[in-house]
Amino acid sequence: MTPARRLGLIVVLVVFVADQLLKSWLLYSVRLAENGPYDLTSFLTIVLAWNRGISYGLFQQGTDLGRWFLVVISFVAAVWLWRWMWREPQRFSVFSLALIIGGALGNGVDRAVYGAVVDFVHFHWGSFSWYIFNIADVAIVVGVLGLLYESFRPTVEKAA
């Protein structure tokens, strides 16, 4: 296994395990559903939100068919991205793809197990309120930003 592939595998596992462990801890140890939200800071609150859609709550699914459709899409996307990652020679791109894969798997497992994605971080400032998200969401966003950065970065091959 090449170092880039090893890096990808490790990042996927770290993101997936960290995401699932934190969600389980908040649901079953902290009992966030029963105990309600709590403020970490004046601008960051831990609150339970069940997202039955995709990013930013788009395409909310109210049926089992919709739920399982999103589960399948999550895992198909993860497999497709895994194949891309496995063939990718650039370590930065491998890292970015691995972040997306780990996040997609984490949110996909949530949909399969709970019927919705467990979101819990709410960033707000004054009247500004950002959407509620989780570790998997952050990994996906950072991974996409990494791929965008890599696509615009000049390389020797692109210059030729």
mmCIF file of C-alpha atoms in Angstrom:
data_model
loop_
_atom_site.group_PDB
_atom_site.id
_atom_site.type_symbol
_atom_site.label_atom_id
_atom_site.label_comp_id
_atom_site.label_asym_id
_atom_site.label_seq_id
_atom_site.Cartn_x
_atom_site.Cartn_y
_atom_site.Cartn_z
ATOM 1 C CA MET A 1 0.000 0.000 0.000
ATOM 2 C CA THR A 2 1.376 3.384 -0.982
ATOM 3 C CA PRO A 3 1.814 6.106 1.656
ATOM 4 C CA ALA A 4 -0.955 8.168 0.005
ATOM 5 C CA ARG A 5 -3.380 5.247 0.201
ATOM 6 C CA ARG A 6 -2.436 4.587 3.814
ATOM 7 C CA LEU A 7 -3.043 8.266 4.597
ATOM 8 C CA GLY A 8 -6.459 8.083 2.914
ATOM 9 C CA LEU A 9 -7.483 4.984 4.827
ATOM 10 C CA ILE A 10 -6.375 6.478 8.155
ATOM 11 C CA VAL A 11 -8.209 9.775 7.524
ATOM 12 C CA VAL A 12 -11.425 7.963 6.517
ATOM 13 C CA LEU A 13 -11.286 5.866 9.687
ATOM 14 C CA VAL A 14 -10.455 8.796 11.993
ATOM 15 C CA VAL A 15 -13.277 10.968 10.626
ATOM 16 C CA PHE A 16 -15.826 8.139 10.665
ATOM 17 C CA VAL A 17 -14.942 6.854 14.149
ATOM 18 C CA ALA A 18 -14.679 10.336 15.706
ATOM 19 C CA ASP A 19 -18.022 11.336 14.178
ATOM 20 C CA GLN A 20 -19.818 8.189 15.342
ATOM 21 C CA LEU A 21 -18.259 8.165 18.831
ATOM 22 C CA LEU A 22 -19.136 11.799 19.512
ATOM 23 C CA LYS A 23 -22.705 11.324 18.284
ATOM 24 C CA SER A 24 -23.127 8.194 20.433
ATOM 25 C CA TRP A 25 -21.668 9.954 23.469
ATOM 26 C CA LEU A 26 -24.021 12.913 23.053
ATOM 27 C CA LEU A 27 -27.068 10.688 22.512
ATOM 28 C CA TYR A 28 -26.464 8.007 25.142
ATOM 29 C CA SER A 29 -24.110 9.430 27.790
ATOM 30 C CA VAL A 30 -24.929 13.133 27.781
ATOM 31 C CA ARG A 31 -28.520 12.227 26.839
ATOM 32 C CA LEU A 32 -28.864 15.361 24.754
ATOM 33 C CA ALA A 33 -32.435 14.521 23.706
ATOM 34 C CA GLU A 34 -33.606 14.358 27.318
ATOM 35 C CA ASN A 35 -31.400 17.054 28.869
ATOM 36 C CA GLY A 36 -31.732 19.637 26.124
ATOM 37 C CA PRO A 37 -29.207 22.053 24.691
ATOM 38 C CA TYR A 38 -26.306 23.587 26.546
ATOM 39 C CA ASP A 39 -24.023 26.486 25.750
ATOM 40 C CA LEU A 40 -20.315 25.857 25.299
ATOM 41 C CA THR A 41 -19.715 29.568 24.731
ATOM 42 C CA SER A 42 -21.879 32.617 24.091
ATOM 43 C CA PHE A 43 -21.761 31.763 20.364
ATOM 44 C CA LEU A 44 -21.636 27.944 20.348
ATOM 45 C CA THR A 45 -24.451 25.704 21.582
ATOM 46 C CA ILE A 46 -24.700 21.915 21.637
ATOM 47 C CA VAL A 47 -28.252 21.096 20.570
ATOM 48 C CA LEU A 48 -29.847 17.992 19.062
ATOM 49 C CA ALA A 49 -31.259 18.277 15.560
ATOM 50 C CA TRP A 50 -32.377 15.404 13.372
ATOM 51 C CA ASN A 51 -31.656 16.217 9.733
ATOM 52 C CA ARG A 52 -33.777 14.089 7.409
ATOM 53 C CA GLY A 53 -32.371 15.796 4.336
ATOM 54 C CA ILE A 54 -28.926 16.641 3.029
ATOM 55 C CA SER A 55 -26.685 19.647 3.643
ATOM 56 C CA TYR A 56 -28.403 22.686 5.133
ATOM 57 C CA GLY A 57 -31.565 20.598 5.556
ATOM 58 C CA LEU A 58 -32.297 20.562 1.816
ATOM 59 C CA PHE A 59 -34.461 17.799 0.288
ATOM 60 C CA GLN A 60 -36.063 16.697 3.558
ATOM 61 C CA GLN A 61 -37.306 13.097 3.365
ATOM 62 C CA GLY A 62 -40.419 12.154 5.279
ATOM 63 C CA THR A 63 -40.755 8.572 4.062
ATOM 64 C CA ASP A 64 -38.723 5.396 4.433
ATOM 65 C CA LEU A 65 -38.251 5.323 0.667
ATOM 66 C CA GLY A 66 -36.662 8.786 0.745
ATOM 67 C CA ARG A 67 -34.532 7.873 3.747
ATOM 68 C CA TRP A 68 -33.169 4.708 2.131
ATOM 69 C CA PHE A 69 -32.617 6.567 -1.131
ATOM 70 C CA LEU A 70 -30.319 8.983 0.726
ATOM 71 C CA VAL A 71 -28.590 6.046 2.466
ATOM 72 C CA VAL A 72 -27.883 4.415 -0.896
ATOM 73 C CA ILE A 73 -26.702 7.704 -2.409
ATOM 74 C CA SER A 74 -24.329 8.239 0.547
ATOM 75 C CA PHE A 75 -22.745 4.821 0.158
ATOM 76 C CA VAL A 76 -22.603 4.910 -3.652
ATOM 77 C CA ALA A 77 -20.895 8.309 -3.434
ATOM 78 C CA ALA A 78 -18.451 6.953 -0.846
ATOM 79 C CA VAL A 79 -17.562 3.989 -3.096
ATOM 80 C CA TRP A 80 -17.103 6.234 -6.138
ATOM 81 C CA LEU A 81 -14.935 8.661 -4.154
ATOM 82 C CA TRP A 82 -12.959 5.740 -2.693
ATOM 83 C CA ARG A 83 -12.095 4.523 -6.190
ATOM 84 C CA TRP A 84 -10.978 8.048 -7.124
ATOM 85 C CA MET A 85 -8.946 8.329 -3.929
ATOM 86 C CA TRP A 86 -7.299 4.944 -4.491
ATOM 87 C CA ARG A 87 -6.059 6.048 -7.935
ATOM 88 C CA GLU A 88 -5.119 9.596 -6.937
ATOM 89 C CA PRO A 89 -1.353 10.253 -6.753
ATOM 90 C CA GLN A 90 -1.553 13.681 -5.029
ATOM 91 C CA ARG A 91 -1.485 13.385 -1.229
ATOM 92 C CA PHE A 92 -3.475 16.586 -0.721
ATOM 93 C CA SER A 93 -6.258 15.312 -2.994
ATOM 94 C CA VAL A 94 -6.200 11.927 -1.238
ATOM 95 C CA PHE A 95 -6.537 13.712 2.113
ATOM 96 C CA SER A 96 -9.438 15.831 0.814
ATOM 97 C CA LEU A 97 -11.242 12.837 -0.684
ATOM 98 C CA ALA A 98 -10.753 10.855 2.524
ATOM 99 C CA LEU A 99 -12.387 13.652 4.543
ATOM 100 C CA ILE A 100 -15.424 13.553 2.245
ATOM 101 C CA ILE A 101 -15.630 9.751 2.347
ATOM 102 C CA GLY A 102 -15.404 9.606 6.144
ATOM 103 C CA GLY A 103 -18.117 12.248 6.438
ATOM 104 C CA ALA A 104 -20.387 10.582 3.885
ATOM 105 C CA LEU A 105 -20.060 7.249 5.678
ATOM 106 C CA GLY A 106 -20.752 8.845 9.079
ATOM 107 C CA ASN A 107 -23.898 10.588 7.879
ATOM 108 C CA GLY A 108 -24.942 7.519 5.863
ATOM 109 C CA VAL A 109 -24.742 5.304 8.951
ATOM 110 C CA ASP A 110 -26.832 7.848 10.876
ATOM 111 C CA ARG A 111 -29.555 7.712 8.226
ATOM 112 C CA ALA A 112 -29.510 3.907 8.225
ATOM 113 C CA VAL A 113 -29.529 3.526 12.031
ATOM 114 C CA TYR A 114 -31.569 6.530 13.228
ATOM 115 C CA GLY A 115 -33.544 7.498 10.125
ATOM 116 C CA ALA A 116 -31.885 10.923 10.119
ATOM 117 C CA VAL A 117 -28.481 12.535 10.540
ATOM 118 C CA VAL A 118 -27.550 13.553 14.077
ATOM 119 C CA ASP A 119 -26.542 17.235 14.030
ATOM 120 C CA PHE A 120 -25.524 19.001 17.214
ATOM 121 C CA VAL A 121 -23.226 22.039 16.792
ATOM 122 C CA HIS A 122 -25.038 25.367 16.505
ATOM 123 C CA PHE A 123 -22.906 28.431 15.798
ATOM 124 C CA HIS A 124 -24.639 31.773 16.391
ATOM 125 C CA TRP A 125 -23.700 35.380 17.052
ATOM 126 C CA GLY A 126 -26.290 37.963 18.010
ATOM 127 C CA SER A 127 -29.130 37.601 15.512
ATOM 128 C CA PHE A 128 -26.927 35.563 13.133
ATOM 129 C CA SER A 129 -27.578 31.839 13.271
ATOM 130 C CA TRP A 130 -25.609 29.294 11.260
ATOM 131 C CA TYR A 131 -27.078 25.920 10.489
ATOM 132 C CA ILE A 132 -26.664 23.007 12.929
ATOM 133 C CA PHE A 133 -23.936 20.578 11.879
ATOM 134 C CA ASN A 134 -21.673 17.711 12.981
ATOM 135 C CA ILE A 135 -18.101 16.432 12.515
ATOM 136 C CA ALA A 136 -19.029 14.609 9.300
ATOM 137 C CA ASP A 137 -20.407 17.827 7.811
ATOM 138 C CA VAL A 138 -17.224 19.719 8.685
ATOM 139 C CA ALA A 139 -15.089 16.974 7.129
ATOM 140 C CA ILE A 140 -17.146 17.047 3.928
ATOM 141 C CA VAL A 141 -16.939 20.837 3.611
ATOM 142 C CA VAL A 142 -13.184 20.922 4.303
ATOM 143 C CA GLY A 143 -12.666 18.052 1.844
ATOM 144 C CA VAL A 144 -14.608 19.827 -0.906
ATOM 145 C CA LEU A 145 -12.689 23.053 -0.257
ATOM 146 C CA GLY A 146 -9.444 21.066 -0.480
ATOM 147 C CA LEU A 147 -10.438 19.588 -3.838
ATOM 148 C CA LEU A 148 -11.402 23.044 -5.119
ATOM 149 C CA TYR A 149 -8.074 24.468 -3.974
ATOM 150 C CA GLU A 150 -6.217 21.593 -5.631
ATOM 151 C CA SER A 151 -8.120 22.077 -8.892
ATOM 152 C CA PHE A 152 -7.061 25.739 -9.136
ATOM 153 C CA ARG A 153 -3.495 25.258 -7.956
ATOM 154 C CA PRO A 154 -0.990 25.294 -10.824
ATOM 155 C CA THR A 155 1.051 22.131 -11.217
ATOM 156 C CA VAL A 156 3.795 21.066 -13.585
ATOM 157 C CA GLU A 157 1.451 18.688 -15.430
ATOM 158 C CA LYS A 158 -1.265 21.360 -15.866
ATOM 159 C CA ALA A 159 1.279 23.895 -17.143
ATOM 160 C CA ALA A 160 2.533 21.471 -19.780
#
